[in-house]
mmCIF file of C-alpha atoms in Angstrom:
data_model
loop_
_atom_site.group_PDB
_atom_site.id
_atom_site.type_symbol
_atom_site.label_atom_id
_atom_site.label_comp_id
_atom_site.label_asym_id
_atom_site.label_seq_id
_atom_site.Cartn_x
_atom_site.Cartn_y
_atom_site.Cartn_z
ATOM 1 C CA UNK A 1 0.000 0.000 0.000
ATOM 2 C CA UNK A 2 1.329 3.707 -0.609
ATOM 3 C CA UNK A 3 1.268 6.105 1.843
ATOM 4 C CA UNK A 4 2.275 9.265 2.937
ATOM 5 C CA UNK A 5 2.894 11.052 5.819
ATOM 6 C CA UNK A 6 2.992 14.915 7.235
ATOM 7 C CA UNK A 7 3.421 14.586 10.803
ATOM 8 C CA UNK A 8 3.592 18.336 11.165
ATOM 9 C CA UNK A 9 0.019 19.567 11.257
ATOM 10 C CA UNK A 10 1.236 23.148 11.814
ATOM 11 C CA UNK A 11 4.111 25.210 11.676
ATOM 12 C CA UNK A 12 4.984 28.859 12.931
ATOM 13 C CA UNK A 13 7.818 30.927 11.950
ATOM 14 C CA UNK A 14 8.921 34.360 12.269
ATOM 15 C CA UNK A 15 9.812 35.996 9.012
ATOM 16 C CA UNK A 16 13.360 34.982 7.968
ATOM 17 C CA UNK A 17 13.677 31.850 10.023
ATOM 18 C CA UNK A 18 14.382 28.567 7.737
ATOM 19 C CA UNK A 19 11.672 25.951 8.137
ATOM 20 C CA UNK A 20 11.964 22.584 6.930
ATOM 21 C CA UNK A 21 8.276 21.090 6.394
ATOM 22 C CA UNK A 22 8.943 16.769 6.532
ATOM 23 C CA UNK A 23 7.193 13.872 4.588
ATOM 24 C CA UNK A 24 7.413 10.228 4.827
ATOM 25 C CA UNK A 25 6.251 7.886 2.379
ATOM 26 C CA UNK A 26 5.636 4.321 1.902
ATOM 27 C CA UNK A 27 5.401 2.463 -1.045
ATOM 28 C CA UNK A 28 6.438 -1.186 -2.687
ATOM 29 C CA UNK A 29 7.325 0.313 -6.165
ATOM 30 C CA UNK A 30 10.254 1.266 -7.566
ATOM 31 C CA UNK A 31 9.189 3.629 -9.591
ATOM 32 C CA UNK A 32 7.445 6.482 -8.352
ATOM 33 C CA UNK A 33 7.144 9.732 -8.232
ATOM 34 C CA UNK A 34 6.967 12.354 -5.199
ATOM 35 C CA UNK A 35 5.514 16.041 -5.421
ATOM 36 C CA UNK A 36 5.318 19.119 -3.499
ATOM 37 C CA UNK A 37 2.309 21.114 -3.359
ATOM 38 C CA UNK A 38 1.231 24.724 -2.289
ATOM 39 C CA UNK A 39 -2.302 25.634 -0.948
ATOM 40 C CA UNK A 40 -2.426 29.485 -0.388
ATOM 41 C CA UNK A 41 -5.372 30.464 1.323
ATOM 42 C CA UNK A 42 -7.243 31.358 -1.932
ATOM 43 C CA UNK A 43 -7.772 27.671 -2.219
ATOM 44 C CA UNK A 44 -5.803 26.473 -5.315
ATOM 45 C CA UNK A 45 -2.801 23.510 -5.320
ATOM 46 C CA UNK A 46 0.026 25.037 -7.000
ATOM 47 C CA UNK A 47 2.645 22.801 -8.329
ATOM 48 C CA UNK A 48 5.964 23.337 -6.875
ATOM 49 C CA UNK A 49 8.081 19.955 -7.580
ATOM 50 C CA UNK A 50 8.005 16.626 -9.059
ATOM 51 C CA UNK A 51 10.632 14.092 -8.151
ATOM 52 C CA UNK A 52 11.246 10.749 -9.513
ATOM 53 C CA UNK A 53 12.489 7.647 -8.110
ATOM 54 C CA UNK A 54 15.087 6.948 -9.920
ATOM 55 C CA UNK A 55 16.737 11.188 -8.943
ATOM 56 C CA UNK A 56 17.869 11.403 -6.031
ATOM 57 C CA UNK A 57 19.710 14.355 -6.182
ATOM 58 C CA UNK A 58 18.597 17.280 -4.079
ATOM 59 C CA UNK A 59 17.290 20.607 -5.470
ATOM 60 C CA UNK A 60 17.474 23.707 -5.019
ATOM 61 C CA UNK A 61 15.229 26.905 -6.268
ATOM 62 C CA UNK A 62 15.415 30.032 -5.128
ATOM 63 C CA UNK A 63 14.978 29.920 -1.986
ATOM 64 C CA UNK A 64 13.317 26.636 -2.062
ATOM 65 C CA UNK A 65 15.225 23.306 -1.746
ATOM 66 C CA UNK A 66 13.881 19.375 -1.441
ATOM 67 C CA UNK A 67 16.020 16.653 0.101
ATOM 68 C CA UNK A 68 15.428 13.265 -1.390
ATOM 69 C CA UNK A 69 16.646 10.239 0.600
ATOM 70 C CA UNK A 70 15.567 6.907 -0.399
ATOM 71 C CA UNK A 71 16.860 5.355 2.836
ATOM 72 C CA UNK A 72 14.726 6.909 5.138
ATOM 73 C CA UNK A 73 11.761 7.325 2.373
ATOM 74 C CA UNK A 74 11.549 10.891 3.089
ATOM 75 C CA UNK A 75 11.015 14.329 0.622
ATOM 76 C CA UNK A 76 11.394 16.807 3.129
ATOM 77 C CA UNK A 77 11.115 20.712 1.550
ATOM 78 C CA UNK A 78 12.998 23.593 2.808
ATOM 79 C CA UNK A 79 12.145 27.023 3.124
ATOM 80 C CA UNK A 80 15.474 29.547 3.558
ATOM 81 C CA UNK A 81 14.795 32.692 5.278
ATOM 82 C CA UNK A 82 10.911 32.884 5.205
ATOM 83 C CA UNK A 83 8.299 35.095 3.929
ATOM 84 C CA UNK A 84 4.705 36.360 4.908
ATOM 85 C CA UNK A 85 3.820 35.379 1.110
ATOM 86 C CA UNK A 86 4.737 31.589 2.009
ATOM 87 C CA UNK A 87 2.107 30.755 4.897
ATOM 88 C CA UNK A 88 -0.404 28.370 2.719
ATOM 89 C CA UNK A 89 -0.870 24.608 3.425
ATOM 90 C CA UNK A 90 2.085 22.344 1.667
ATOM 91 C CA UNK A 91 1.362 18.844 0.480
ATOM 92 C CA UNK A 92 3.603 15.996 -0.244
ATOM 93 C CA UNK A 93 2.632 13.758 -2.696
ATOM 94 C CA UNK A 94 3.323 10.159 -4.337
ATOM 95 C CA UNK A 95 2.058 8.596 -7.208
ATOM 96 C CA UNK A 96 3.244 5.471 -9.141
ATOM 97 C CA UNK A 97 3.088 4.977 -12.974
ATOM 98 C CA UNK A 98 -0.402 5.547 -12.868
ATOM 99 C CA UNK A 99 -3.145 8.615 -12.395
ATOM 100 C CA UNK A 100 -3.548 8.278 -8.581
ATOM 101 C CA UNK A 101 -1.635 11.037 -6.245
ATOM 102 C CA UNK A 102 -1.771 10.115 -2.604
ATOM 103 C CA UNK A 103 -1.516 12.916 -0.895
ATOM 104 C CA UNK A 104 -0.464 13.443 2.536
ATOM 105 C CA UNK A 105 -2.519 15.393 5.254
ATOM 106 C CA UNK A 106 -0.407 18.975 4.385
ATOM 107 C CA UNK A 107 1.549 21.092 6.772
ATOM 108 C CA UNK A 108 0.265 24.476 7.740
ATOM 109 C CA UNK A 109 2.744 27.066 7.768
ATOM 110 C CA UNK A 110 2.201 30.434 9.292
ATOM 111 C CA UNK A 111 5.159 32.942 8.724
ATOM 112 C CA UNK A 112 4.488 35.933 11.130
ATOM 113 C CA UNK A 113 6.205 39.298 10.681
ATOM 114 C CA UNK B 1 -7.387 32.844 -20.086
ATOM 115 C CA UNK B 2 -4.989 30.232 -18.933
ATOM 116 C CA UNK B 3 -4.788 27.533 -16.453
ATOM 117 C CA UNK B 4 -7.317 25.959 -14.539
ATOM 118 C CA UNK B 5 -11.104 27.243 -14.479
ATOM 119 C CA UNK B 6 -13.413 26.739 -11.512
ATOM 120 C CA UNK B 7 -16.917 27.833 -11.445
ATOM 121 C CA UNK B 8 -18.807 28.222 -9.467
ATOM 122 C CA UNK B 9 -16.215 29.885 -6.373
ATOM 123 C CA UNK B 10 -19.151 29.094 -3.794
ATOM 124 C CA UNK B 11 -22.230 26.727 -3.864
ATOM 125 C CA UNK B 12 -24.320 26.771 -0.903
ATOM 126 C CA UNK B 13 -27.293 23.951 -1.747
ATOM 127 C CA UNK B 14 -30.254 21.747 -0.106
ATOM 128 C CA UNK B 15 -29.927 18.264 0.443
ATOM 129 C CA UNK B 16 -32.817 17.769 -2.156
ATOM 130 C CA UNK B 17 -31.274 20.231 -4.828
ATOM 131 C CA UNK B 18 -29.609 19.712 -8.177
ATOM 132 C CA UNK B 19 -26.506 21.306 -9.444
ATOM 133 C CA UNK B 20 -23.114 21.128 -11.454
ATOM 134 C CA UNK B 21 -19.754 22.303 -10.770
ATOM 135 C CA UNK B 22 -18.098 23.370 -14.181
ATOM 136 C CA UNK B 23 -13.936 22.760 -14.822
ATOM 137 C CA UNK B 24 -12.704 24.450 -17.477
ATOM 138 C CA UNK B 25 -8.803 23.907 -18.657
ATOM 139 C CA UNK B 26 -7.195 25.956 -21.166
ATOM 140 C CA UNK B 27 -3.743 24.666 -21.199
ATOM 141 C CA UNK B 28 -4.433 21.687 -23.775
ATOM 142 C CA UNK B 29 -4.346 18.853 -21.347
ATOM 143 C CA UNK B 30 -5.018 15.623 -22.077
ATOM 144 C CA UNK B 31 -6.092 14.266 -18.344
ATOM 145 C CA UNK B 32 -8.542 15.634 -16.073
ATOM 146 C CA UNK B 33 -9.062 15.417 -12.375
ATOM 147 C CA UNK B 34 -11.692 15.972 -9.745
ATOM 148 C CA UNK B 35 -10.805 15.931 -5.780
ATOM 149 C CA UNK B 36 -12.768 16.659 -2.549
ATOM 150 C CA UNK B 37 -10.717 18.342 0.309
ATOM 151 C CA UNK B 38 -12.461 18.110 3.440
ATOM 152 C CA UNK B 39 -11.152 19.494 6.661
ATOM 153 C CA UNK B 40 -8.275 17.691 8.322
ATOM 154 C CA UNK B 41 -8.595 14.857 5.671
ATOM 155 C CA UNK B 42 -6.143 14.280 2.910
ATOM 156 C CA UNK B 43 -6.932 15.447 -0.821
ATOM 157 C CA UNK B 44 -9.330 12.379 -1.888
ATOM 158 C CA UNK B 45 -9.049 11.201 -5.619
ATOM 159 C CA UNK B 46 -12.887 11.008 -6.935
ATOM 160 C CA UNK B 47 -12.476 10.633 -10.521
ATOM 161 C CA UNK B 48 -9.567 10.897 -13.589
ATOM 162 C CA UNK B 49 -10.576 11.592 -16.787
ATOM 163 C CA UNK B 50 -8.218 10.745 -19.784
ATOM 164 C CA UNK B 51 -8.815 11.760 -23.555
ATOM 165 C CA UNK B 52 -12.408 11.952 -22.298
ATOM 166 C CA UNK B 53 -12.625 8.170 -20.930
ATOM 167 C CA UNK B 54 -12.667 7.802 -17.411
ATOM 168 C CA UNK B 55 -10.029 5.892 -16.260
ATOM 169 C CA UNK B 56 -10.702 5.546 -12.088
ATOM 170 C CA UNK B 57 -13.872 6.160 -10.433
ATOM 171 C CA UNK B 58 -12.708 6.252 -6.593
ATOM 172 C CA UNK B 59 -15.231 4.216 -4.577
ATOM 173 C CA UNK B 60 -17.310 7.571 -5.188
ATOM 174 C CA UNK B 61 -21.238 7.640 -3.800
ATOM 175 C CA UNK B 62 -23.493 7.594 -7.337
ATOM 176 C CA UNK B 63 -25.006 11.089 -6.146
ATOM 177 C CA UNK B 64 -22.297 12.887 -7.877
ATOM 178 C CA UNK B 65 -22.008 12.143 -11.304
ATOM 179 C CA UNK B 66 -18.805 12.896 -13.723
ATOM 180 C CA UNK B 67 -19.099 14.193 -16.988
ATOM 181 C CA UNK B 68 -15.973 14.708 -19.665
ATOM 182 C CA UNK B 69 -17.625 16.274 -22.616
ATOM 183 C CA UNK B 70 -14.303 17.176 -24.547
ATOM 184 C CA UNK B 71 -10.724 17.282 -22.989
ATOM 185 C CA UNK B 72 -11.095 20.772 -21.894
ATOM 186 C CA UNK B 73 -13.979 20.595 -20.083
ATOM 187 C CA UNK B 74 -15.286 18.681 -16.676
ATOM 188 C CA UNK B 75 -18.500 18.681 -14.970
ATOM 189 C CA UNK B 76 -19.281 17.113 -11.682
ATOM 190 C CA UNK B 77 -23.357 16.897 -11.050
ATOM 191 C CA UNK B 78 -24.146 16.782 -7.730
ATOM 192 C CA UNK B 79 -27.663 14.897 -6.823
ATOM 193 C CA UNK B 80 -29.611 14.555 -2.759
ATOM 194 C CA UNK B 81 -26.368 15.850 -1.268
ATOM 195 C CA UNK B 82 -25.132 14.744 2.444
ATOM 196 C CA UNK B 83 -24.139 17.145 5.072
ATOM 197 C CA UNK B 84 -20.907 15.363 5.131
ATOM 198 C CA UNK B 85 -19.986 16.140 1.216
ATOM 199 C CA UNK B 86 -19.600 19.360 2.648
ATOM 200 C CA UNK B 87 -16.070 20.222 1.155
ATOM 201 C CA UNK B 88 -13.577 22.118 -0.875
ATOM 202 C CA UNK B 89 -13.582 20.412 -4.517
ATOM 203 C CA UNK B 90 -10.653 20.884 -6.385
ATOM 204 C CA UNK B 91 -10.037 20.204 -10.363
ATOM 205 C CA UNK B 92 -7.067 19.599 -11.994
ATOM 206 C CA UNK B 93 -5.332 18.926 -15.158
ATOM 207 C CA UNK B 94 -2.263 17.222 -16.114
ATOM 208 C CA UNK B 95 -0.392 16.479 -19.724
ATOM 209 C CA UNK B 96 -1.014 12.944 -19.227
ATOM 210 C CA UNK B 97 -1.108 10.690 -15.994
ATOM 211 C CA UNK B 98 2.182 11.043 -14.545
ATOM 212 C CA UNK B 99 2.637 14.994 -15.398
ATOM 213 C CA UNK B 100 2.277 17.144 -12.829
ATOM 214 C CA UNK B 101 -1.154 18.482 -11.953
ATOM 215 C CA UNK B 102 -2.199 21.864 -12.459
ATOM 216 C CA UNK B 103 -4.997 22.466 -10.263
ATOM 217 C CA UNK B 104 -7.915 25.204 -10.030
ATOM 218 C CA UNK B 105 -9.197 27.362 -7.235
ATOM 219 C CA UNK B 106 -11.747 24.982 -6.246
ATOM 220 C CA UNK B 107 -15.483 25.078 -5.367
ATOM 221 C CA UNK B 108 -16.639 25.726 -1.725
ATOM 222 C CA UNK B 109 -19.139 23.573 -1.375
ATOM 223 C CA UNK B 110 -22.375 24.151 1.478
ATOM 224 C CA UNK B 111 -24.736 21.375 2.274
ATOM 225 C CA UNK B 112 -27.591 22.726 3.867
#
C-alpha cells in the first residue's frame, strides 16, 4: 500500500527563520514519483516539484530546496529565510506509474512578521 | 485565459437540490481530475478523466455524477447531497497521468 505522511500539522515561523516542512512515504514500487504542493489560502494547489524515483539528487530553487533520501523514504522541503507570502498549506505527494496522487494530510505554515 | 477554471467559487445547496460544478482547462491537457478536500482529511481522488474516458472512479457515492464532454472541459453533477460532502472540490489537469497536476481554485461547497 502507498502512503504518505505529514506529521507536522502546523508550523509557525517568524519571518526569515528557515523551516523545513517533513514527509514520509511508503510504497512497494520502484518507480514512483513524489511532489510538493502549495495551498495558499485562496484555495488552489500550485505545483511546486516533481521528483522521480530513480533522482535522487537534491534541489534547489530560489529559496526553495527538497532533500530526497531513499533510505529513510523521506522528501522533506525547505524554506530559507521565510516570507509572509509563504504561509499556505504544503502537500507531499506520491504517485506510481499511474493517475492516482496520494496525498499526505499537508503542513500548515504560518510565517508571522 | 490560462490555467485551470473553476466555477462556481461558492455553492451553498439543499440536500434535495440539483446542481453542477463546471472545470474548465485551457492549457491543452489531455487528463482531467476531480478531488474533494475536506477538513483535516487528505486530498481524496474522486475521478480521472483521460482523452475523455474515465479511467478511475474512486469508490465515489453515485449522487455525484462525472461528466468529460471534450478534454477541456469537466462537470461534476451533484444529486440529494449529504451534510458530510460538505467540502472544498478541487479540479485539476495534467499532460497525461504522470505529469504534474495543475490544479484550479476549487469550489466551496455548502450542504444545507
Amino acid at each position: 500500500a502507498q502512503k504518505v505522511t505529514q506529521a507536522q500539522t502546523e508550523i509557525s515561523v517568524v519571518e526569515k527563520e528557515d523551516v523545513t516542512l517533513d514527509c514520509v512515504y511508503e510504497t512497494r514500487d520502484t518507480t514512483y514519483y513524489l511532489f510538493w504542493y502549495k495551498q495558499p489560502p485562496s484555495g488552489e494547489l500550485v505545483f511546486l516539484i516533481r521528483r522521480n524515483s530513480f533522482d535522487e539528487q537534491n534541489e534547489i530553487s530560489g529559496r526553495y530546496s527538497w532533500n530526497f533520501q531513499k533510505s529513510t523514504s523521506s522528501f522533506n522541503f525547505t524554506i530559507t529565510a521565510s516570507q509572509v507570502v509563504d504561509s499556505a498549506v504544503y502537500f507531499c505527494a506520491l504517485t506510481r506509474n499511474t493517475d492516482k496522487l496520494i496525498f499526505g494530510t499537508g503542513t500548515r505554515l504560518q510565517v508571522f512578521p | 485565459e490560462t490555467g485551470v477554471t473553476q466555477t462556481p467559487r461558492h455553492l451553498v445547496m439543499g440536500m434535495t437540490n440539483k446542481k453542477s460544478l463546471k472545470c474548465e482547462q485551457h492549457l491543452g491537457h489531455n487528463a482531467m481530475y476531480w478531488y474533494k478536500q475536506s477538513a483535516k482529511k487528505p486530498l481524496e481522488l474522486m475521478f480521472v478523466y483521460n482523452f475523455k474516458e474515465q479511467t478511475e472512479n474512486n469508490s465515489v457515492p453515485s449522487r455525484f455524477s462525472p461528466e468529460c464532454p471534450n478534454s477541456s472541459h469537466l462537470f461534476l453533477h451533484l444529486h440529494t447531497l449529504q451534510p458530510e460532502d460538505s467540502a472544498l472540490y478541487l479540479c485539476a489537469s495534467s499532460q497525461d497521468l504522470i505529469q504534474p497536476q495543475h490544479f484550479g481554485d476549487g469550489t466551496r461547497l455548502s450542504i444545507l
